XYZ file of C-alpha atoms in Angstrom:
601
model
C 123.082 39.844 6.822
C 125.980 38.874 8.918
C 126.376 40.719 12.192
C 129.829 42.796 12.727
C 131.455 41.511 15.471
C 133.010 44.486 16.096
C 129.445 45.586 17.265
C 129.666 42.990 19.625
C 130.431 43.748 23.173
C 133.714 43.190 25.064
C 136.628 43.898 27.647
C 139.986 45.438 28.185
C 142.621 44.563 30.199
C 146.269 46.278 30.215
C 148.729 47.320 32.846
C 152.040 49.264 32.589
C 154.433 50.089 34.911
C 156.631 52.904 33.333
C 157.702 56.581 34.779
C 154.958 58.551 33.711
C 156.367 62.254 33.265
C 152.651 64.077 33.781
C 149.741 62.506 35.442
C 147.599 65.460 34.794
C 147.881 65.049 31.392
C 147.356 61.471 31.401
C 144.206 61.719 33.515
C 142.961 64.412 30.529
C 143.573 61.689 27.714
C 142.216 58.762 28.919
C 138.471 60.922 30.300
C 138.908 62.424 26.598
C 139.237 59.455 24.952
C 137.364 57.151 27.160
C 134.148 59.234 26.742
C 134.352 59.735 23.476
C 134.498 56.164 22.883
C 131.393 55.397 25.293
C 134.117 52.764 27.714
C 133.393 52.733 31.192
C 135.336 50.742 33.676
C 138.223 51.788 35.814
C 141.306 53.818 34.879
C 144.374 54.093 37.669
C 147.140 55.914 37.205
C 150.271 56.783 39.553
C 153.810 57.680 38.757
C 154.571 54.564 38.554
C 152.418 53.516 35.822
C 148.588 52.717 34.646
C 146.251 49.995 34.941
C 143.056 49.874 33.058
C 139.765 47.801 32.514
C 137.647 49.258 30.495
C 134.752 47.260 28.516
C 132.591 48.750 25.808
C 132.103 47.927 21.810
C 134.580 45.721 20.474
C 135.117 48.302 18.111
C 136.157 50.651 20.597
C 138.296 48.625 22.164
C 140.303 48.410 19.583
C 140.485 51.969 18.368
C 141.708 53.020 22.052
C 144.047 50.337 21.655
C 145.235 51.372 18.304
C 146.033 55.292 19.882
C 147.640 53.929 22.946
C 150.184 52.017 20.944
C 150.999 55.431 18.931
C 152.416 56.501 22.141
C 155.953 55.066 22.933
C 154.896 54.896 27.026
C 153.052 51.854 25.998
C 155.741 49.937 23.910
C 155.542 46.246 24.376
C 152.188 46.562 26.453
C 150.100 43.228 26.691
C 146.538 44.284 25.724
C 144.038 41.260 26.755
C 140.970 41.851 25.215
C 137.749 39.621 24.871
C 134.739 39.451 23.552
C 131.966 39.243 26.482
C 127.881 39.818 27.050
C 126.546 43.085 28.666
C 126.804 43.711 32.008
C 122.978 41.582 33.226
C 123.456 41.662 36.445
C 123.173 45.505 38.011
C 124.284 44.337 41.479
C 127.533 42.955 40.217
C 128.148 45.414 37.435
C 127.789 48.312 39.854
C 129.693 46.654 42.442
C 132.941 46.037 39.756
C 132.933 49.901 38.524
C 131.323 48.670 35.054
C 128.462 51.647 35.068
C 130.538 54.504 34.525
C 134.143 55.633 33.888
C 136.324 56.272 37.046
C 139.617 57.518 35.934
C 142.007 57.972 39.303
C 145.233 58.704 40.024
C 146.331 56.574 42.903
C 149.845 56.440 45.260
C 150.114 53.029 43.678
C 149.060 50.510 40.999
C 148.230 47.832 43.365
C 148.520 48.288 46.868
C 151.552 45.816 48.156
C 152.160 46.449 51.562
C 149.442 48.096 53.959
C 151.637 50.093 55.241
C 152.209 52.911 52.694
C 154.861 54.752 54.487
C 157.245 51.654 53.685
C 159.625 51.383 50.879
C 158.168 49.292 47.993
C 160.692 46.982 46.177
C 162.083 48.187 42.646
C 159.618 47.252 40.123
C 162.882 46.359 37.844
C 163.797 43.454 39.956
C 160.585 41.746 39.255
C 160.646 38.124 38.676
C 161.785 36.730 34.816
C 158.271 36.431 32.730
C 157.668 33.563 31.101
C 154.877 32.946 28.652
C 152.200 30.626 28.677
C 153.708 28.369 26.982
C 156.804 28.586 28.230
C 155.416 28.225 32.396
C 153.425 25.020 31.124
C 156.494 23.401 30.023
C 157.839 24.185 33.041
C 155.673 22.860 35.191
C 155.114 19.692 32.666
C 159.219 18.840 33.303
C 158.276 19.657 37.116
C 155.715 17.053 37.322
C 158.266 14.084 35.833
C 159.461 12.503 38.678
C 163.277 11.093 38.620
C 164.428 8.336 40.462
C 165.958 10.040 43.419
C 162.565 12.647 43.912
C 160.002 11.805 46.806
C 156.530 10.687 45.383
C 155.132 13.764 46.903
C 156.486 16.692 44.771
C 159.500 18.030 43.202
C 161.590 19.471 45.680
C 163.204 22.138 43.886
C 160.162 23.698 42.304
C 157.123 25.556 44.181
C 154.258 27.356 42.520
C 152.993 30.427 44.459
C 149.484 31.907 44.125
C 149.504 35.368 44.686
C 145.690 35.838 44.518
C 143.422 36.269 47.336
C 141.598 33.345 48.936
C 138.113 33.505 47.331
C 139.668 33.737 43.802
C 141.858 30.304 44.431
C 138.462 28.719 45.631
C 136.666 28.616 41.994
C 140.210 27.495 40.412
C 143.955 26.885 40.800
C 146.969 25.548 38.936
C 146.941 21.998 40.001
C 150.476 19.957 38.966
C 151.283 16.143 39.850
C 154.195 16.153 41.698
C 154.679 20.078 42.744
C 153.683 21.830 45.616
C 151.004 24.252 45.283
C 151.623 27.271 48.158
C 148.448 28.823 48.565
C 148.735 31.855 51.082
C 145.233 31.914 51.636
C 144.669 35.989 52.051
C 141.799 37.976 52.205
C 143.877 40.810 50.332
C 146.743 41.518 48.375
C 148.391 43.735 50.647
C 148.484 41.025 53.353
C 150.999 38.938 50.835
C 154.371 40.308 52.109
C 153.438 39.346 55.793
C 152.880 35.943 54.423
C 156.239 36.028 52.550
C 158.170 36.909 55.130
C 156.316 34.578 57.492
C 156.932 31.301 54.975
C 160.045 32.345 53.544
C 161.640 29.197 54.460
C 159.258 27.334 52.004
C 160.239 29.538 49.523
C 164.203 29.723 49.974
C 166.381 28.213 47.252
C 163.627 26.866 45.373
C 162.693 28.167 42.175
C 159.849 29.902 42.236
C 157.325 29.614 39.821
C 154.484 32.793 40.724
C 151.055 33.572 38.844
C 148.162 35.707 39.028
C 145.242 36.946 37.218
C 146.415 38.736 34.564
C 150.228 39.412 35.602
C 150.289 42.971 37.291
C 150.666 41.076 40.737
C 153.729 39.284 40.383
C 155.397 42.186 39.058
C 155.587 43.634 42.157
C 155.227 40.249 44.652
C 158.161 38.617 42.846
C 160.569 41.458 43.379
C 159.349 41.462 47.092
C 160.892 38.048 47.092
C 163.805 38.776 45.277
C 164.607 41.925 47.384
C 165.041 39.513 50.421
C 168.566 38.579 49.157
C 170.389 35.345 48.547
C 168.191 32.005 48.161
C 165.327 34.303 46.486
C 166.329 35.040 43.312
C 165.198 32.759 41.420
C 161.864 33.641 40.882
C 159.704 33.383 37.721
C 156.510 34.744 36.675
C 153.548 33.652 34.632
C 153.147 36.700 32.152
C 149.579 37.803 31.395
C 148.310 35.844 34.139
C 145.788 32.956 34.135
C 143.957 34.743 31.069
C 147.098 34.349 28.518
C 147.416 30.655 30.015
C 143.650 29.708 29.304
C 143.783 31.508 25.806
C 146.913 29.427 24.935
C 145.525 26.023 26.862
C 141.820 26.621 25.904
C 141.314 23.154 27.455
C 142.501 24.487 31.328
C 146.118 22.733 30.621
C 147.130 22.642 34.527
C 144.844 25.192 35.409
C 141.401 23.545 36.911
C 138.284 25.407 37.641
C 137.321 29.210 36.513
C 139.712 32.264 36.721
C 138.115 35.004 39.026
C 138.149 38.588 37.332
C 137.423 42.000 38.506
C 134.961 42.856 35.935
C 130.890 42.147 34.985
C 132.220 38.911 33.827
C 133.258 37.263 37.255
C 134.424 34.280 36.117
C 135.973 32.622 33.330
C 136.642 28.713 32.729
C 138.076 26.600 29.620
C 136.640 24.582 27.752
C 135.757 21.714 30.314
C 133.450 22.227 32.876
C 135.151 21.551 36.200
C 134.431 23.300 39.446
C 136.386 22.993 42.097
C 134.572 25.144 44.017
C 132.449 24.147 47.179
C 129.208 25.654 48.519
C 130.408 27.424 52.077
C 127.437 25.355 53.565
C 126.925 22.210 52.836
C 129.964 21.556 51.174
C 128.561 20.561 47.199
C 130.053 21.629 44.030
C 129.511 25.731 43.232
C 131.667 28.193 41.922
C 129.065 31.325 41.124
C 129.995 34.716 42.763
C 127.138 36.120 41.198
C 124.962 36.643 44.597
C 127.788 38.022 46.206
C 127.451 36.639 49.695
C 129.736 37.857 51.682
C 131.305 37.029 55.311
C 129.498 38.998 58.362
C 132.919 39.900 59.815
C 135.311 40.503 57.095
C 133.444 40.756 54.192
C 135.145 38.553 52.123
C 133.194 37.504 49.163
C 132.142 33.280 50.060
C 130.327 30.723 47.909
C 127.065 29.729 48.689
C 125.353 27.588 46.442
C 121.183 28.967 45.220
C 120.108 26.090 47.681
C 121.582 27.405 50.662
C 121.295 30.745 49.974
C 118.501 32.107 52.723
C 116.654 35.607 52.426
C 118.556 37.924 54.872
C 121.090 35.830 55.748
C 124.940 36.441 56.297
C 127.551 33.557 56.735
C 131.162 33.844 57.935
C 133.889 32.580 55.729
C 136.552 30.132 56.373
C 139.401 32.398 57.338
C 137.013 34.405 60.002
C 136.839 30.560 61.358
C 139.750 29.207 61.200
C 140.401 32.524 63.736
C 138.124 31.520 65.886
C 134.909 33.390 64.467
C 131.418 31.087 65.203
C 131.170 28.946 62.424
C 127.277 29.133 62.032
C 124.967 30.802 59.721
C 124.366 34.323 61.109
C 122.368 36.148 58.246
C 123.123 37.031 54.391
C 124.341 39.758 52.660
C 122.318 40.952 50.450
C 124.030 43.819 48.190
C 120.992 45.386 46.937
C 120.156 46.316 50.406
C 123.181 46.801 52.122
C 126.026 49.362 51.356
C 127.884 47.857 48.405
C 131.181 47.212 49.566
C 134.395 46.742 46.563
C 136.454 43.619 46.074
C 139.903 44.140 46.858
C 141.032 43.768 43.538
C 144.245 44.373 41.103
C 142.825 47.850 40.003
C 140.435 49.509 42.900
C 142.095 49.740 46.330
C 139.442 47.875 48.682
C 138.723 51.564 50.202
C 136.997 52.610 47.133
C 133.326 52.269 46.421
C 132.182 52.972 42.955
C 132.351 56.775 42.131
C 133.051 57.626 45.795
C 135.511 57.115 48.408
C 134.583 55.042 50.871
C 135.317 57.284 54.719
C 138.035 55.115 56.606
C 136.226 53.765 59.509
C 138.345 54.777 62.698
C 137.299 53.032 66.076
C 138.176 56.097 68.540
C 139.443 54.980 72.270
C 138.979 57.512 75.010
C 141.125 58.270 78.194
C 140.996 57.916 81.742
C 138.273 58.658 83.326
C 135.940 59.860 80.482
C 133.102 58.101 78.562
C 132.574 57.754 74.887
C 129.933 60.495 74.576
C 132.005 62.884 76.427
C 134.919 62.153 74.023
C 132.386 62.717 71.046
C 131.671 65.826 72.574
C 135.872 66.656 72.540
C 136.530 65.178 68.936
C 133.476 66.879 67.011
C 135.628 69.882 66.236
C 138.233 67.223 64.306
C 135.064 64.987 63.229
C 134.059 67.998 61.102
C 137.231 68.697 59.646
C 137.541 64.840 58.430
C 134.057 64.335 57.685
C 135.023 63.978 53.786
C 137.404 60.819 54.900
C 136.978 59.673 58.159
C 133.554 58.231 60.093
C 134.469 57.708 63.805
C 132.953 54.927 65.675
C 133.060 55.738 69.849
C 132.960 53.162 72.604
C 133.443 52.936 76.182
C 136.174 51.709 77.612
C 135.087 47.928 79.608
C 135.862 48.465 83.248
C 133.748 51.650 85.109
C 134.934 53.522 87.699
C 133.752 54.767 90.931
C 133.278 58.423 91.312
C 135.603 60.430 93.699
C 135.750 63.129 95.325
C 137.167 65.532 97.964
C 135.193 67.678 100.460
C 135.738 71.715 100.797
C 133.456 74.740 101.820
C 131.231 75.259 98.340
C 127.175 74.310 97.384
C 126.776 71.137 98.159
C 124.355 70.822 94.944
C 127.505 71.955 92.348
C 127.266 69.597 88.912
C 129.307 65.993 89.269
C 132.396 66.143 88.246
C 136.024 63.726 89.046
C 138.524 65.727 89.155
C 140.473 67.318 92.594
C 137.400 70.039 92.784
C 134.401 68.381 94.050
C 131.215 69.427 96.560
C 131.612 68.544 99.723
C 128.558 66.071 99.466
C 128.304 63.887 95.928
C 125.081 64.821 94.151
C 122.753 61.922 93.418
C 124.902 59.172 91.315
C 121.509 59.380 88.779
C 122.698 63.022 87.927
C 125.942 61.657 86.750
C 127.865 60.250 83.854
C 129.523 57.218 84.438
C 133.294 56.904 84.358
C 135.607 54.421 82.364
C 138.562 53.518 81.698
C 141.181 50.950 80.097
C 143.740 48.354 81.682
C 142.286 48.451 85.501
C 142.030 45.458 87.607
C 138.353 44.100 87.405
C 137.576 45.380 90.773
C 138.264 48.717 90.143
C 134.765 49.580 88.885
C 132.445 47.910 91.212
C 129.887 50.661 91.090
C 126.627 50.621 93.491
C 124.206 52.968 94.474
C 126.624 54.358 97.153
C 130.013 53.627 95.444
C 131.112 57.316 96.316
C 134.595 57.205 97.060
C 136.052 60.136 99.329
C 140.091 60.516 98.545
C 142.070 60.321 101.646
C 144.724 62.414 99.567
C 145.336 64.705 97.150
C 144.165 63.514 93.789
C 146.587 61.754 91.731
C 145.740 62.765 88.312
C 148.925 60.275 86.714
C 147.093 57.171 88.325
C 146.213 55.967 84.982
C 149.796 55.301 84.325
C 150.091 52.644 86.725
C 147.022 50.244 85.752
C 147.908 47.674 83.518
C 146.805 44.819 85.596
C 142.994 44.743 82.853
C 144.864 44.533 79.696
C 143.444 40.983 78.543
C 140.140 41.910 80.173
C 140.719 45.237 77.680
C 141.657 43.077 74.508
C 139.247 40.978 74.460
C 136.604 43.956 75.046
C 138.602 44.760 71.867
C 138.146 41.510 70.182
C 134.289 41.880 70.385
C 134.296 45.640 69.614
C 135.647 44.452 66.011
C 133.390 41.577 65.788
C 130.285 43.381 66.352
C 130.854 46.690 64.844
C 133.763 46.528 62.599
C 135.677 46.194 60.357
C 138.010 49.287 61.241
C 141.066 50.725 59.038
C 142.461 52.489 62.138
C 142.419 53.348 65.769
C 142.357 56.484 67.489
C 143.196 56.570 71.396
C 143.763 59.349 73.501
C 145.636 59.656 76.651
C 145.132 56.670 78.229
C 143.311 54.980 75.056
C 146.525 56.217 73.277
C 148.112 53.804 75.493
C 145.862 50.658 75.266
C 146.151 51.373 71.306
C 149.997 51.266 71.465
C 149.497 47.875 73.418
C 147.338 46.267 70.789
C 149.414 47.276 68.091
C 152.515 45.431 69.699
C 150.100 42.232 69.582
C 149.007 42.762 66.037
C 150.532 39.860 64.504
C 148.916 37.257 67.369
C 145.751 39.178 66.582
C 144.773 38.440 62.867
C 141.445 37.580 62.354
C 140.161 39.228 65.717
C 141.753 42.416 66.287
C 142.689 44.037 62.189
C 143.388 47.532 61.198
C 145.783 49.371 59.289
C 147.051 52.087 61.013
C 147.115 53.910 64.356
C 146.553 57.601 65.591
C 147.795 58.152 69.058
C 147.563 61.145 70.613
C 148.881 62.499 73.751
C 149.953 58.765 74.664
C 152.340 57.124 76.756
C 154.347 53.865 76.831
C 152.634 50.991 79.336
C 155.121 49.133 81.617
C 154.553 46.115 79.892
C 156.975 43.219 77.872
C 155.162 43.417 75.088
C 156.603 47.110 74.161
C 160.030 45.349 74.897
C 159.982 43.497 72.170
C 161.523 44.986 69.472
C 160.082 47.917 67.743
C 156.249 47.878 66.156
C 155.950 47.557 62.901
C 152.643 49.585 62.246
C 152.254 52.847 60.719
C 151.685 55.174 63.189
C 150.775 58.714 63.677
C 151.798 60.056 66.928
C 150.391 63.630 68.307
C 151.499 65.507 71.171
C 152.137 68.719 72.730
C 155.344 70.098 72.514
C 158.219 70.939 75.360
C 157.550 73.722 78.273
C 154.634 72.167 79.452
C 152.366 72.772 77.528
C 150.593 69.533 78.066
C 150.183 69.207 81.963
C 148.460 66.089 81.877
C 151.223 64.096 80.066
C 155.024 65.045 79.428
C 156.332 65.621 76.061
C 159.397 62.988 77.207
C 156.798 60.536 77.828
C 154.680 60.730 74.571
C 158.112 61.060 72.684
C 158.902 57.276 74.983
C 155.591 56.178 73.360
C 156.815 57.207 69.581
C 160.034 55.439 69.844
C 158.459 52.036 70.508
C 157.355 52.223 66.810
C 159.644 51.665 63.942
C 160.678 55.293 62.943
C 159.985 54.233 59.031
C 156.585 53.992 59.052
C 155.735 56.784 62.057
C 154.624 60.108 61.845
C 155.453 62.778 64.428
C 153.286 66.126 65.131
C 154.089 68.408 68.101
C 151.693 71.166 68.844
C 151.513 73.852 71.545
C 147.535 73.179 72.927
C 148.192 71.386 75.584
C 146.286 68.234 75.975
C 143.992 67.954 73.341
C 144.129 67.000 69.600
C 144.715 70.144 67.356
C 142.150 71.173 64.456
C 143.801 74.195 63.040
C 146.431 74.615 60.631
C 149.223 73.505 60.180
C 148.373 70.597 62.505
C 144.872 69.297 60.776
C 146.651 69.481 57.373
C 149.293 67.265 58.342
C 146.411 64.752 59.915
C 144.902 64.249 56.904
C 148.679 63.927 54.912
C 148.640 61.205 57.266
C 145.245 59.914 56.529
C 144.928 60.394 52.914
C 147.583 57.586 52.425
C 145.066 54.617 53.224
C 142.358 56.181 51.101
């Protein structure tokens, strides 16, 4: 007896961008539905739109298929389904969301720009699709040189890959005769920054763009079109690489295998190239299967079975090529290590299967404290963001002698370095050493008798004139991240506030070293230094600080107000409070925090 192959196993793939009128009810159908139909996979939804894969029976593909067309939000949807085997491989179908259902809603269908207080370009002025056959023919008329072109390529056409670096390793469109820009990113949300950074290469050419299965370019292409004349003529491949292999079933002009976000992998055409190479010794291998990934970034890197060592970790090309040692380190080994999510065209990379995954924030104290000691003054907002946030604390690089002034009182009072001290200093074993950002490197020279007596009153705005350790400070920084990051975000406070605001100025010399998404900077002020001169900083921002009247004594509300106008007022977030210096927990104040916060979840 024949088998059915409806019986047969397979997966979904469909994305729509349309003004969905109720979410809730949306996120009730497709549970219903998907449960009842035994799919699993990953549902997102936002206002915007949806964008599914889901992978079960053929059979029930199809009939979910057959009731989403019955509803008119889904006219003229492109619904890619294909036959496939079973998840095998528990590592990799875990990893990919393929165990269970996760139906989300989400702030947007694939995450852009990673800064999600800017404005997003109109979806409408997306690039013109062109089918599969019509982009081959395009690029076939490309490749035919005229008389008057250059050997090297067409001039007037470019083709754009808008996919992240690991999926262009295993395979890429690959055209005689026209250039191939590959922006080589770890994730999609670091595409614009590219963009804006090559847009030269892209102006007044037309613009041929492709992705996996489409959903990318929608929104990519009307980036490029929304930066004016010279970028409009842009062009997309519709249905991505998968329409293009199902129509070329031979590769066409596409070489290698096309990387999905599902059990699957990978898929090739009928020929067997690989234009993959191992990470280590450099031989033919495109299998993601292992899932090695970088020590730094995380990045998922080829390593062919030969090269593959037990507890080993490698770091990829990018980590490199900015400066990272180029050595083995050790493996990654996902079946012992916390499984971390591809950044993908449906999960957000801050999502691990059927949890959130905390945002890791790397918290910088202030002037003259320690990183238990600012622990100790953050576990009140710890608690209230222990749902999203896991703080990381460090000390600042350059310690500080202890100080302090001499008056009538017991000798044998408890260390402390502010104006009120003993009039002897207790044994230096009794106390907690002292830190702080931006100092010159002498300013911590600490000995067994580095007491210091103040021959004045105690300055307690000193802090605002060191700026002389900043590079000393940065590249602290710079091995911070490399040894215990990566981070989404940093935290400072006071004077860490400070050193914060000065790293985010430097963010775009930084990439590769020094990366995070955001910044929370509380009671902060502006350093005297060029690099806030420059124009405002583009990174989204949260600023916190006490309000007029004094009510922090420590640092003016003019002067953290100084500090929130160095950052670009569209992607910055103001709270005032009246608790002096100190980051509020209660409401209104911790609600508005995790506003903030919940928007790179």
């Amino acid at each position: 007896m024949a088998n059915n192959e409806d019986d047969d196993h397979g997966v979904l793939l469909y994305y729509k961008y349309a003004n969905i009128p109720n979410l809730d009810d949306l996120v009730s159908f497709y549970q219903s539905n998907c449960t009842s139909l035994a799919l699993v996979g990953r549902v997102r939804l936002a206002s915007q739109g949806v964008n599914v894969t889901v992978c079960g029976k053929l059979s029930s593909l199809k009939s979910h298929i057959a009731v989403m067309k019955l509803n008119s939000l889904f006219d003229g949807t492109d619904f890619k389904l294909a036959s496939c085997h079973q998840p095998s491989n528990d590592i990799v179908a875990r990893e990919c969301g393929f165990t269970s259902l996760s139906v989300r809603v989400v702030q947007e269908l694939v995450t852009l720009c990673s800064n999600p207080l800017s404005k997003l370009p109109e979806i409408s002025e997306a690039g013109t699709h062109l089918s599969a056959a019509e982009f081959h023919s395009v690029l076939e008329s490309a490749g035919l040189l005229s008389d008057e072109e250059t050997p090297e390529h067409n001039k007037d056409v470019v083709l754009l890959d808008a996919r992240n670096l690991y999926e262009t390793r295993v395979g890429k469109f690959q055209t005689p005769n026209v250039e191939t820009l590959d922006p080589e990113i770890r994730q999609y949300s670091d595409l614009p920054s590219w963009i804006d950074d090559n847009s030269e290469k892209l102006r007044g050419k037309q613009i041929l763009m492709y992705c996996t299965g489409g959903i990318r370019c929608e929104m990519a292409s009307a980036y490029i079109k929304s930066k004016g004349s010279g970028f409009q003529n842009v062009f997309q491949l519709y249905g991505g690489i998968q329409r293009y292999l199902e129509q070329f079933p031979d590769g066409g002009f596409f070489a290698g295998k096309n990387f999905v976000f599902d059990h699957r992998i990978a898929v090739g055409s009928s020929t067997p190239d690989i234009i993959g190479t191992c990470l280590i010794c450099g031989n033919p291998f495109d299998d993601y299967s292992s899932r090695c990934r970088c020590k730094y970034c995380r990045m998922l890197v080829l390593v062919c079975d030969n090269c593959q060592e037990k507890e080993t970790l490698y770091v990829c090309e990018l980590c490199r090529k900015h400066g990272k040692e180029g050595e083995v380190i050790s493996q990654f080994q996902s079946s012992k290590s916390e499984v971390v999510l591809l950044q993908s065209e449906l999960v957000p990379w801050s999502k691990v299967v059927g949890h959130p995954r905390k945002l890791r924030v790397l918290c910088l104290h202030g002037f003259r404290q320690n990183a238990s000691g600012f622990k100790g003054r953050t576990a009140s907002l710890a608690k209230k963001l222990k749902t999203m946030v896991e703080f990381v604390y460090v000390d600042a690089p350059h310690e500080l002698s202890f100080i302090y002034h001499p008056r009538d009182s017991d000798p044998w009072e408890t260390c402390v370095t502010s104006s009120v001290q003993p009039h002897r200093p207790p044994p230096l074993e009794s106390c907690k050493k002292k830190f702080a950002w931006l100092v010159s490197d002498n300013a911590g020279k600490r000995t067994e008798t580095n007491w210091e007596v103040a021959d004045a009153p105690f300055d307690p705005l000193q802090y605002q004139k060191q700026t002389t350790g900043f590079e000393k400070s940065l590249a602290y920084l710079k091995t911070v991240f490399s040894e215990k990051g990566p981070f989404d975000g940093i935290l400072g406070f006071s004077q860490g506030a400070a050193m914060a605001a000065a790293v985010c100025s430097k963010k775009p010399s930084l990439k590769g070293a020094v990366e995070f998404r955001f910044a929370v900077l509380c009671s902060g002020f502006p350093l005297q230094m060029p690099e806030l001169d420059r124009g405002l900083i583009n990174c989204p921002s949260l600023h916190i600080f006490g309000s007029g009247g004094g009510n922090d004594r420590q640092i003016a509300n003019k002067t953290s107000r100084n500090l929130a106008s160095c950052f670009d007022a569209g992607c910055s977030v103001i709270i005032e409070h009246d608790l002096g210096h100190m980051i509020p927990t209660r409401p209104p104040y911790i609600d508005k925090i995790k506003e903030f916060l919940q928007r790179f979840l």
